[in-house]
Amino acid sequence: MNLAEGVQIVSLGVLALMMLGSALGVVLLKNIVYSAFLLGGVFISIAGLYLLLNADFVAFAQVLIYVGAVNVLILFAIMLVNKREDFKVVPRIWIRQVATAAVCFGIFALLGTMVVTTPWAISTEVASGDSSIVRIGLHFFSDFLLPFELASILLLMALVGAIVLARREFLPEEDLTPGETEALTLPERPRELITTGRSDSTIQ
Amino acid sequence: MNPGIDLQGNFIESVKGFGIPPGAARALWLPLPMLIVLVAATVSVLVVVWLERKISAAAQQRIGPEFIGPLGILAPLADGLKLVFKEDTTPSKADALLFTLGPAIVVIPVFLSYLIVPFGQNLIVSDVGMGVFLWLALSSVVPIGLLMSGYASNNKYSLLGGLRAAAQSISYELPLALSVLAIVMMSNSLSTVDIVQQQSGYGILGWNIWRQPVGFLIFWIAALAECERIPFDLPEAEEELVAGYQTEYSGMKFALFYLGSYVNLTLSALLFAVLYLGGWEFPVNVGTIANLIGVSENTPWLQVVTATIGIGMTLLKAYFLIFLAILLRWTVPRVRIDQLLDLGWKFLLPVSLVNLLLTAGLKLAFPIAFGG
């Protein structure tokens, strides 16, 4: 065993430990902020595993998308929600916890047996390394064109949805009667509430 | 392509000469480039801090540091020493673990990005095939550290500063990535070495700045915003937020933020030089000069000279850009947070998309000039 192989085995062990440890932390810790930060650790460790598998592009994309975008947004959402609430103690909480653990372990066992029993067609070719990005691009625009486009439409829909949810219309200043608005807020046009079908202003 | 000077090979050969097995010699080589880059990055910060003091003094018609060493050259060192010996406090209600981890997560990706900065044909820590993409991916990790330190400080100014920093960083990552993508499209490669090589051959005329007049402006604005420099230093806007996410920090932890921001500025300047200003290329092609005076390109002394010129040119270009950034800092007022986000999403993003589209069109129309 030469130096490179030794480094690979050691890093595989370290990454696997890091991933399992932080994944367990995500599930088991009570503090949701810790869970969110540990989720970043899980994503980083997975990116490291991809690197060990010679999949550079996937690894960097994993860091860029999952750590840089998804995890930051999760943290954002957690930190912007300003809700301090003590959860009520549920009687016989242990039944739920045991049931959850059983279901999780069942899924793990099923997936584990599937991974072990499936005869994987493992390619013996040398990993394409740096040229993998070209091959991924070719696949995107040939045999995987439809899933690729569908995914982008999904993202577009999410984008439009976010804008519809967050959009506010501000009244122009000349329409205002003095004393109508609170201090330091811009006057907003009341929005139609989709669930009730009534105007927002009548509820107020 | 000439092989250039093989530092690694020479080092391993000379260590083997002492009777050390080849594997161990290789292992001895491994940490060396990383250490050199780490030290060089830290020293470059000292230079930038000194420049910042001197140029800001000149901009305000002061003299600036004068008595600490000749021309006040030791002032940044004194700053560093002060920060090292300062008491390292953690607020009693802060989350001690996250409070300590935050600055580290901010600094590590920035230093890691130095992997891909080339100072010459072979003067690079690692010629990663996806160099620029690696930089973009690593720089997207930084906001997590900022959010972490903002949250852990248990202080509303810190939390707001952290949130602002993350929002700013996410918004300006897109124009940055898109302007880099236009360069990548012209170079047909993500590797920084290939990007410089594609600009070589015509001296100053071949540099990407002529082919990407809009792209380089977007890149520079977005890079300044990513570095949180004035006019975009809203996360630590002192009039509103005390010092943003840095409010509760002192001693070495504060020094890490300080170091990180200046290292990030240097890194952005270096990458600007690589992407748009021809990296290590001299304004006149060195190969042509060598041919004119009749020296072969593979002469050892010429290679040493070329390598020296390469390092010198890269640093010169980078420090010129840092000079620009400092000058901007002392001339431009700070923008408001809504203006900042408007600029990012409503102006820079569409413009950079159009720039990308234009580059693609020009690449198809004039494949000779735009690297088809």
Coordinates of C-alpha atoms in Angstrom, one line a residue:
Chain A
M1 CA 0.0 0.0 0.0
N2 CA 1.5 3.3 -1.0
L3 CA 1.0 6.8 0.4
A4 CA -1.9 7.7 -1.8
E5 CA -3.9 4.6 -0.9
G6 CA -3.2 5.1 2.8
V7 CA -4.4 8.7 2.7
Q8 CA -7.6 7.5 0.8
I9 CA -8.5 4.9 3.3
V10 CA -7.9 7.2 6.3
S11 CA -9.9 10.0 4.7
L12 CA -12.7 7.5 3.8
G13 CA -12.9 6.5 7.5
V14 CA -12.8 10.1 8.8
L15 CA -15.4 11.2 6.3
A16 CA -17.7 8.3 7.0
L17 CA -17.5 8.9 10.8
M18 CA -18.1 12.6 10.3
M19 CA -21.1 12.0 8.1
L20 CA -22.7 9.4 10.4
G21 CA -21.9 11.5 13.5
S22 CA -23.4 14.7 12.2
A23 CA -26.4 12.9 10.6
L24 CA -27.2 11.4 14.0
G25 CA -26.8 14.9 15.5
V26 CA -29.2 16.4 13.0
V27 CA -31.9 13.9 14.1
L28 CA -31.2 13.6 17.8
L29 CA -30.3 17.1 19.0
K30 CA -33.0 19.2 20.6
N31 CA -31.7 22.6 19.4
I32 CA -32.8 23.1 15.8
V33 CA -30.0 25.5 15.0
Y34 CA -27.4 22.9 15.9
S35 CA -29.3 20.4 13.7
A36 CA -29.1 22.9 10.8
F37 CA -25.4 23.5 11.2
L38 CA -24.7 19.8 11.5
L39 CA -26.7 19.3 8.3
G40 CA -24.0 21.4 6.6
G41 CA -21.5 19.0 8.1
V42 CA -23.3 16.0 6.5
F43 CA -23.3 17.7 3.1
I44 CA -19.6 18.5 3.3
S45 CA -18.8 14.9 4.2
I46 CA -20.8 13.6 1.3
A47 CA -18.9 16.0 -1.0
G48 CA -15.7 14.6 0.4
L49 CA -16.9 11.1 -0.4
Y50 CA -17.6 12.2 -4.0
L51 CA -14.1 13.6 -4.2
L52 CA -12.7 10.2 -3.1
L53 CA -14.8 8.6 -5.9
N54 CA -13.1 10.9 -8.5
A55 CA -16.3 12.8 -9.1
D56 CA -14.9 16.3 -8.7
F57 CA -17.7 18.1 -10.4
V58 CA -20.4 16.4 -8.4
A59 CA -18.5 17.1 -5.2
F60 CA -18.1 20.9 -5.9
A61 CA -21.7 21.1 -7.1
Q62 CA -22.7 19.4 -3.8
V63 CA -20.9 22.1 -1.8
L64 CA -22.2 24.9 -4.0
I65 CA -25.8 23.9 -4.0
Y66 CA -26.4 22.0 -0.8
V67 CA -24.1 23.8 1.6
G68 CA -24.0 27.2 -0.1
A69 CA -27.7 27.5 -1.0
V70 CA -29.9 24.9 0.6
N71 CA -28.3 24.9 4.1
V72 CA -27.9 28.7 4.2
L73 CA -31.6 29.1 3.3
I74 CA -32.6 26.6 6.0
L75 CA -30.5 28.6 8.5
F76 CA -32.0 31.8 7.2
A77 CA -35.5 30.5 7.7
I78 CA -34.8 29.3 11.2
M79 CA -33.2 32.6 12.3
L80 CA -35.8 34.8 10.7
V81 CA -38.7 33.0 12.4
N82 CA -38.9 34.9 15.7
K83 CA -41.1 32.5 17.6
R84 CA -40.2 31.6 21.2
E85 CA -42.4 28.8 22.3
D86 CA -42.0 26.1 24.9
F87 CA -43.3 22.9 23.7
K88 CA -45.8 21.1 25.9
V89 CA -44.6 17.9 27.4
V90 CA -46.4 15.1 25.7
P91 CA -47.4 12.1 27.9
R92 CA -45.9 8.8 26.8
I93 CA -43.6 10.5 24.3
W94 CA -41.4 7.3 24.4
I95 CA -44.0 5.4 22.4
R96 CA -43.6 7.8 19.5
Q97 CA -39.8 7.8 19.8
V98 CA -39.6 4.0 19.8
A99 CA -42.0 3.9 16.8
T100 CA -39.9 6.4 14.9
A101 CA -36.7 4.5 15.7
A102 CA -38.3 1.2 14.5
V103 CA -39.5 2.7 11.2
C104 CA -36.1 4.3 10.6
F105 CA -34.3 1.1 11.4
G106 CA -36.7 -0.8 9.1
I107 CA -36.0 1.5 6.2
F108 CA -32.3 1.2 6.9
A109 CA -32.4 -2.6 7.0
L110 CA -34.4 -2.7 3.7
L111 CA -32.1 -0.4 1.9
G112 CA -29.1 -2.2 3.3
T113 CA -30.2 -5.6 2.1
M114 CA -31.1 -4.0 -1.3
V115 CA -27.6 -2.6 -1.6
V116 CA -26.0 -5.8 -0.6
T117 CA -28.1 -8.2 -2.8
T118 CA -28.4 -6.1 -6.0
P119 CA -25.8 -7.3 -8.6
W120 CA -24.5 -3.8 -9.4
A121 CA -23.0 -3.5 -12.9
I122 CA -19.8 -1.8 -11.7
S123 CA -17.9 -0.3 -14.6
T124 CA -14.2 -1.3 -14.8
E125 CA -13.3 1.8 -16.9
V126 CA -11.0 4.4 -15.4
A127 CA -13.0 7.3 -13.9
S128 CA -13.1 10.1 -16.4
G129 CA -12.0 12.7 -13.8
D130 CA -11.7 16.2 -15.3
S131 CA -13.5 15.3 -18.5
S132 CA -16.5 14.2 -16.6
I133 CA -18.0 17.7 -16.9
V134 CA -18.0 17.4 -20.7
R135 CA -19.8 14.0 -20.5
I136 CA -22.3 15.3 -18.0
G137 CA -23.0 18.2 -20.4
L138 CA -23.5 15.9 -23.3
H139 CA -25.9 13.7 -21.4
F140 CA -27.9 16.7 -20.3
F141 CA -28.4 17.7 -23.9
S142 CA -29.1 14.3 -25.3
D143 CA -30.6 11.4 -23.4
F144 CA -31.3 13.3 -20.2
L145 CA -32.8 16.4 -21.8
L146 CA -36.4 15.8 -20.7
P147 CA -35.6 15.3 -16.9
F148 CA -33.2 18.2 -17.1
E149 CA -35.8 20.5 -18.5
L150 CA -38.5 19.2 -16.2
A151 CA -36.3 20.0 -13.2
S152 CA -35.7 23.5 -14.5
I153 CA -39.5 24.0 -14.9
L154 CA -39.9 22.8 -11.3
L155 CA -37.4 25.4 -10.1
L156 CA -39.1 28.1 -12.2
M157 CA -42.5 27.2 -10.6
A158 CA -40.9 27.4 -7.1
L159 CA -39.5 30.8 -8.1
V160 CA -42.8 32.1 -9.3
G161 CA -44.5 30.8 -6.2
A162 CA -42.0 32.5 -3.9
I163 CA -42.6 35.8 -5.7
V164 CA -46.4 35.5 -5.5
L165 CA -46.1 34.7 -1.7
A166 CA -43.7 37.6 -1.0
R167 CA -45.1 40.2 -3.3
R168 CA -46.5 43.3 -1.8
E169 CA -48.0 46.3 -3.6
F170 CA -47.3 49.6 -2.1
L171 CA -49.8 52.4 -2.5
P172 CA -48.5 55.5 -4.3
E173 CA -48.1 58.5 -2.0
E174 CA -50.8 60.7 -3.5
D175 CA -53.6 58.3 -2.6
L176 CA -52.9 58.6 1.1
T177 CA -55.0 60.3 3.6
P178 CA -52.8 61.6 6.5
G179 CA -52.8 59.5 9.7
E180 CA -53.9 56.4 7.9
T181 CA -50.6 54.5 8.2
E182 CA -48.5 53.4 11.1
A183 CA -45.1 55.1 11.5
L184 CA -42.2 53.7 9.5
T185 CA -44.2 51.3 7.3
L186 CA -45.1 51.8 3.7
P187 CA -48.8 51.7 3.0
E188 CA -49.7 48.4 1.4
R189 CA -52.5 47.4 -0.9
P190 CA -54.6 44.8 0.9
R191 CA -54.3 41.4 -0.8
E192 CA -57.0 38.9 -1.6
L193 CA -56.7 35.9 0.7
I194 CA -56.9 32.8 -1.3
T195 CA -58.2 30.6 1.5
T196 CA -61.2 32.8 2.5
G197 CA -61.8 34.6 -0.7
R198 CA -62.4 37.8 1.2
S199 CA -60.4 40.9 1.2
D200 CA -57.7 41.3 3.8
S201 CA -59.0 44.6 5.0
T202 CA -62.4 43.3 6.2
I203 CA -60.7 40.8 8.5
Q204 CA -58.7 43.5 10.1
Chain B
M1 CA 4.3 23.5 -24.2
N2 CA 7.6 23.7 -22.4
P3 CA 7.9 21.7 -19.1
G4 CA 9.3 24.6 -17.3
I5 CA 11.1 24.2 -13.9
D6 CA 10.1 21.0 -12.1
L7 CA 10.5 22.1 -8.5
Q8 CA 8.8 19.0 -7.2
G9 CA 11.1 16.7 -9.1
N10 CA 14.2 18.5 -8.1
F11 CA 13.2 18.6 -4.5
I12 CA 12.4 14.9 -4.4
E13 CA 15.7 14.0 -6.1
S14 CA 17.8 16.1 -3.7
V15 CA 16.1 14.7 -0.7
K16 CA 16.7 11.2 -2.0
G17 CA 20.3 12.1 -2.2
F18 CA 20.3 12.2 1.6
G19 CA 19.3 8.5 1.7
I20 CA 15.6 9.0 2.4
P21 CA 13.2 6.6 0.6
P22 CA 11.2 8.0 -2.3
G23 CA 7.8 7.7 -0.6
A24 CA 9.0 9.7 2.4
A25 CA 10.6 12.3 0.1
R26 CA 7.3 12.7 -1.6
A27 CA 5.5 13.0 1.7
L28 CA 8.1 15.7 2.7
W29 CA 7.3 17.7 -0.4
L30 CA 3.5 17.6 0.1
P31 CA 3.1 20.2 2.9
L32 CA 5.7 22.5 1.4
P33 CA 3.6 24.4 -1.3
M34 CA 0.7 24.6 1.1
L35 CA 2.9 26.1 3.8
I36 CA 4.4 28.6 1.4
V37 CA 1.0 29.7 0.2
L38 CA -0.3 30.0 3.7
V39 CA 2.6 32.1 4.8
A40 CA 2.5 34.2 1.6
A41 CA -1.2 34.9 2.0
T42 CA -0.7 36.0 5.6
V43 CA 2.2 38.2 4.6
S44 CA 0.2 39.7 1.7
V45 CA -2.4 40.7 4.3
L46 CA 0.3 42.7 6.2
V47 CA 1.1 44.5 2.9
V48 CA -2.5 45.2 2.2
V49 CA -3.1 46.6 5.7
W50 CA -0.1 48.9 5.4
L51 CA -1.3 50.0 1.9
E52 CA -4.8 50.6 3.3
R53 CA -3.4 52.9 6.1
K54 CA -1.1 54.8 3.8
I55 CA -3.5 55.3 0.9
S56 CA -6.4 56.2 3.2
A57 CA -4.1 58.7 4.8
A58 CA -3.2 60.1 1.4
A59 CA -6.8 60.3 0.4
Q60 CA -7.6 62.3 3.4
Q61 CA -4.4 64.5 3.2
R62 CA -2.8 62.9 6.3
I63 CA 0.5 61.3 6.6
G64 CA -0.5 58.0 8.1
P65 CA 1.7 55.6 10.1
E66 CA 5.2 57.1 10.1
F67 CA 7.3 56.2 13.2
I68 CA 6.8 52.4 13.3
G69 CA 9.6 51.4 11.1
P70 CA 10.6 53.2 7.9
L71 CA 7.4 54.7 6.4
G72 CA 5.4 53.0 9.1
I73 CA 5.9 49.7 7.4
L74 CA 5.7 47.8 10.7
A75 CA 2.3 49.2 11.6
P76 CA 0.4 46.1 10.5
L77 CA 2.7 43.9 12.4
A78 CA 2.0 46.0 15.5
D79 CA -1.7 45.6 14.8
G80 CA -1.3 41.8 14.6
L81 CA 0.7 41.7 17.8
K82 CA -1.9 43.8 19.6
L83 CA -4.6 41.4 18.5
V84 CA -2.6 38.3 19.5
F85 CA -2.0 39.6 23.1
K86 CA -5.5 40.9 23.6
E87 CA -7.7 39.1 26.0
D88 CA -9.9 36.5 24.3
T89 CA -13.4 36.9 25.7
T90 CA -16.5 35.0 25.2
P91 CA -19.8 36.6 26.3
S92 CA -21.3 34.7 29.2
K93 CA -24.6 34.0 27.4
A94 CA -23.1 33.2 24.1
D95 CA -23.0 29.8 22.6
A96 CA -19.3 29.1 23.3
L97 CA -18.8 26.3 20.8
L98 CA -20.4 28.0 17.8
F99 CA -18.8 31.3 18.8
T100 CA -15.4 29.7 18.4
L101 CA -16.2 27.7 15.3
G102 CA -17.7 30.6 13.4
P103 CA -14.5 32.5 12.6
A104 CA -12.7 29.3 11.6
I105 CA -15.4 28.4 9.1
V106 CA -15.1 31.9 7.6
V107 CA -11.3 31.7 7.2
I108 CA -10.7 28.1 6.1
P109 CA -12.5 28.2 2.7
V110 CA -10.7 31.5 1.8
F111 CA -7.3 30.0 2.5
L112 CA -8.3 26.8 0.7
S113 CA -9.1 28.8 -2.4
Y114 CA -5.4 29.7 -2.7
L115 CA -5.0 26.2 -4.1
I116 CA -6.1 27.3 -7.5
V117 CA -4.2 30.6 -7.8
P118 CA -1.4 30.2 -10.4
F119 CA 1.7 32.3 -10.3
G120 CA 3.2 30.7 -13.3
Q121 CA 2.9 27.7 -15.6
N122 CA 3.9 25.3 -12.9
L123 CA 3.8 27.6 -9.9
I124 CA 0.4 26.5 -8.5
V125 CA -0.4 24.4 -5.5
S126 CA -2.7 22.1 -7.4
D127 CA -3.9 22.5 -11.0
V128 CA -7.4 21.4 -10.2
G129 CA -9.3 20.8 -13.5
M130 CA -12.3 22.7 -12.1
G131 CA -10.3 25.4 -10.4
V132 CA -12.7 28.4 -10.8
F133 CA -15.7 26.2 -9.9
L134 CA -13.9 25.1 -6.8
W135 CA -13.4 28.7 -5.8
L136 CA -17.1 29.5 -6.3
A137 CA -18.1 26.5 -4.3
L138 CA -15.7 27.3 -1.5
S139 CA -16.8 30.9 -1.3
S140 CA -20.4 29.8 -0.9
V141 CA -19.5 28.1 2.4
V142 CA -18.4 31.4 4.1
P143 CA -22.0 32.7 4.8
I144 CA -22.5 29.7 7.1
G145 CA -19.7 30.8 9.3
L146 CA -21.0 34.3 9.3
L147 CA -24.5 33.1 10.3
M148 CA -23.0 30.9 12.9
S149 CA -21.0 33.7 14.6
G150 CA -23.9 36.1 14.3
Y151 CA -26.3 33.6 16.0
A152 CA -23.8 32.4 18.6
S153 CA -23.0 36.0 19.8
N154 CA -26.5 36.2 21.3
N155 CA -26.7 39.8 20.3
K156 CA -29.3 41.4 18.0
Y157 CA -26.7 43.4 16.1
S158 CA -24.6 40.4 15.5
L159 CA -27.6 38.3 14.3
L160 CA -28.7 41.1 12.0
G161 CA -25.2 41.5 10.7
G162 CA -24.9 37.8 10.1
L163 CA -28.2 37.6 8.2
R164 CA -27.2 40.6 6.1
A165 CA -23.9 39.1 5.3
A166 CA -25.5 35.8 4.2
A167 CA -28.1 37.7 2.1
Q168 CA -25.5 39.8 0.5
S169 CA -23.2 36.9 -0.2
I170 CA -26.0 34.8 -1.8
S171 CA -27.2 37.7 -4.0
Y172 CA -23.8 38.6 -5.4
E173 CA -22.7 35.0 -5.9
L174 CA -25.0 34.8 -9.0
P175 CA -23.6 37.7 -11.0
L176 CA -20.1 36.6 -10.0
A177 CA -20.6 33.1 -11.2
L178 CA -22.2 34.2 -14.4
S179 CA -19.4 36.6 -15.3
V180 CA -16.9 33.9 -14.6
L181 CA -19.0 31.5 -16.7
A182 CA -18.6 33.9 -19.7
I183 CA -14.8 33.6 -19.3
V184 CA -15.0 29.9 -18.9
M185 CA -17.0 29.7 -22.1
M186 CA -14.3 31.5 -24.0
S187 CA -11.5 29.5 -22.5
N188 CA -13.2 26.1 -22.9
S189 CA -11.9 25.2 -19.5
L190 CA -12.5 25.8 -15.8
S191 CA -8.8 25.4 -14.9
T192 CA -7.1 28.7 -14.0
V193 CA -3.9 27.6 -15.8
D194 CA -5.8 27.0 -19.1
I195 CA -7.6 30.3 -18.7
V196 CA -4.3 32.2 -18.5
Q197 CA -2.9 30.2 -21.4
Q198 CA -5.8 31.0 -23.6
Q199 CA -5.0 34.7 -23.1
S200 CA -1.3 34.4 -23.8
G201 CA 0.4 34.9 -27.1
Y202 CA -0.5 38.5 -28.0
G203 CA 0.8 40.3 -24.9
I204 CA -1.6 42.9 -23.5
L205 CA -3.9 42.7 -26.5
G206 CA -4.9 39.1 -25.8
W207 CA -6.1 39.7 -22.3
N208 CA -9.7 38.9 -21.5
I209 CA -10.5 42.4 -20.3
W210 CA -10.8 43.6 -24.0
R211 CA -13.2 40.8 -24.8
Q212 CA -15.3 41.1 -21.6
P213 CA -15.7 44.8 -21.0
V214 CA -19.0 44.3 -19.2
G215 CA -18.0 41.0 -17.5
F216 CA -15.0 42.5 -15.7
L217 CA -17.0 45.3 -14.3
I218 CA -19.7 42.9 -13.0
F219 CA -17.0 40.6 -11.6
W220 CA -15.3 43.5 -9.8
I221 CA -18.5 44.9 -8.3
A222 CA -19.6 41.4 -7.2
A223 CA -16.2 40.5 -5.8
L224 CA -16.1 43.7 -3.8
A225 CA -19.6 42.8 -2.4
E226 CA -18.4 39.3 -1.6
C227 CA -15.4 40.8 0.3
E228 CA -17.8 43.2 2.1
R229 CA -15.7 46.2 1.2
I230 CA -17.1 49.7 1.1
P231 CA -19.4 50.6 -0.7
F232 CA -20.9 47.2 0.2
D233 CA -19.8 46.7 3.8
L234 CA -23.3 46.6 5.2
P235 CA -22.9 43.5 7.4
E236 CA -20.6 45.6 9.6
A237 CA -22.1 49.0 9.0
E238 CA -21.0 50.7 12.2
E239 CA -23.7 53.5 12.2
E240 CA -26.5 50.9 12.2
L241 CA -25.1 47.7 13.6
V242 CA -22.2 48.5 15.8
A243 CA -19.9 46.1 14.0
G244 CA -22.4 43.5 12.7
Y245 CA -21.4 39.9 13.4
Q246 CA -18.0 41.0 14.7
T247 CA -19.5 43.0 17.6
E248 CA -18.8 40.5 20.4
Y249 CA -15.5 39.3 19.1
S250 CA -12.1 40.2 20.4
G251 CA -8.5 39.0 20.4
M252 CA -7.5 36.2 18.0
K253 CA -11.1 35.4 17.0
F254 CA -11.6 39.0 15.8
A255 CA -8.2 38.8 14.1
L256 CA -9.4 35.7 12.2
F257 CA -12.3 37.8 10.7
Y258 CA -9.9 40.6 10.0
L259 CA -7.4 38.3 8.3
G260 CA -10.2 36.5 6.4
S261 CA -11.6 39.7 4.9
Y262 CA -8.1 40.9 3.7
V263 CA -7.1 37.5 2.4
N264 CA -10.4 37.3 0.6
L265 CA -9.7 40.7 -1.0
T266 CA -6.3 39.6 -2.1
L267 CA -7.7 36.4 -3.4
S268 CA -10.4 38.3 -5.4
A269 CA -7.7 40.6 -6.8
L270 CA -5.5 37.7 -7.8
L271 CA -8.4 35.9 -9.5
F272 CA -9.4 39.1 -11.3
A273 CA -5.8 39.3 -12.6
V274 CA -6.0 35.6 -13.6
L275 CA -9.3 35.8 -15.3
Y276 CA -9.1 39.2 -17.0
L277 CA -5.6 40.5 -16.9
G278 CA -3.6 37.6 -18.3
G279 CA -2.4 36.2 -14.9
W280 CA 1.4 35.8 -15.0
E281 CA 1.7 37.2 -18.6
F282 CA 4.0 40.2 -19.2
P283 CA 2.3 42.9 -21.3
V284 CA 4.6 42.0 -24.1
N285 CA 5.0 38.3 -24.9
V286 CA 8.2 37.0 -23.2
G287 CA 8.6 34.3 -25.9
T288 CA 8.8 36.9 -28.7
I289 CA 11.4 38.9 -26.8
A290 CA 13.4 35.8 -26.3
N291 CA 13.2 35.0 -30.0
L292 CA 14.2 38.5 -30.9
I293 CA 17.4 38.4 -28.8
G294 CA 18.0 34.8 -30.0
V295 CA 17.6 32.8 -26.8
S296 CA 15.9 29.4 -26.8
E297 CA 12.8 29.3 -24.6
N298 CA 14.1 26.2 -22.8
T299 CA 17.3 27.9 -21.5
P300 CA 17.4 27.4 -17.7
W301 CA 18.3 31.0 -16.8
L302 CA 15.5 32.3 -19.1
Q303 CA 13.0 30.0 -17.3
V304 CA 14.1 31.4 -14.0
V305 CA 13.7 34.9 -15.3
T306 CA 10.3 34.1 -16.8
A307 CA 9.1 32.5 -13.5
T308 CA 10.3 35.6 -11.6
I309 CA 8.5 37.9 -14.0
G310 CA 5.4 35.7 -13.7
I311 CA 5.2 36.0 -10.0
G312 CA 6.0 39.7 -10.1
M313 CA 3.4 40.4 -12.8
T314 CA 0.7 38.5 -10.9
L315 CA 1.4 40.3 -7.7
L316 CA 1.7 43.7 -9.5
K317 CA -1.7 43.3 -11.2
A318 CA -3.3 42.1 -8.0
Y319 CA -1.9 45.0 -5.9
F320 CA -3.0 47.4 -8.6
L321 CA -6.5 46.1 -8.1
I322 CA -6.2 46.2 -4.3
F323 CA -5.1 49.9 -4.7
L324 CA -8.3 50.5 -6.7
A325 CA -10.4 48.8 -4.0
I326 CA -8.8 50.9 -1.3
L327 CA -9.3 54.1 -3.4
L328 CA -13.0 53.1 -3.8
R329 CA -13.3 52.6 -0.1
W330 CA -12.3 56.1 0.6
T331 CA -14.2 57.8 -2.1
V332 CA -17.6 56.1 -2.4
P333 CA -20.3 56.3 0.2
R334 CA -21.9 53.1 1.5
V335 CA -25.2 52.0 -0.1
R336 CA -28.3 51.1 1.8
I337 CA -29.3 47.4 2.2
D338 CA -32.3 47.7 -0.1
Q339 CA -30.2 49.5 -2.7
L340 CA -27.6 46.8 -2.4
L341 CA -30.1 44.0 -3.0
D342 CA -31.8 45.9 -5.8
L343 CA -28.4 46.4 -7.5
G344 CA -27.6 42.7 -7.2
W345 CA -30.9 41.2 -8.3
K346 CA -32.4 43.8 -10.6
F347 CA -29.4 45.2 -12.3
L348 CA -26.3 43.0 -12.1
L349 CA -28.1 39.6 -12.6
P350 CA -29.9 40.6 -15.8
V351 CA -26.9 42.4 -17.2
S352 CA -24.6 39.4 -16.5
L353 CA -27.1 37.1 -18.1
V354 CA -27.2 39.3 -21.3
N355 CA -23.4 39.3 -21.1
L356 CA -23.3 35.5 -21.1
L357 CA -25.7 35.3 -24.0
L358 CA -23.7 37.9 -26.0
T359 CA -20.5 36.0 -25.3
A360 CA -22.1 32.8 -26.5
G361 CA -23.4 34.5 -29.6
L362 CA -20.0 36.1 -30.4
K363 CA -18.2 32.8 -29.8
L364 CA -20.4 31.2 -32.5
A365 CA -20.0 34.2 -34.8
F366 CA -16.3 34.9 -34.4
P367 CA -14.7 31.6 -33.2
I368 CA -11.2 33.0 -33.8
A369 CA -11.4 36.0 -31.5
F370 CA -13.7 34.4 -28.9
G371 CA -12.0 31.0 -28.4
G372 CA -14.3 28.8 -30.5

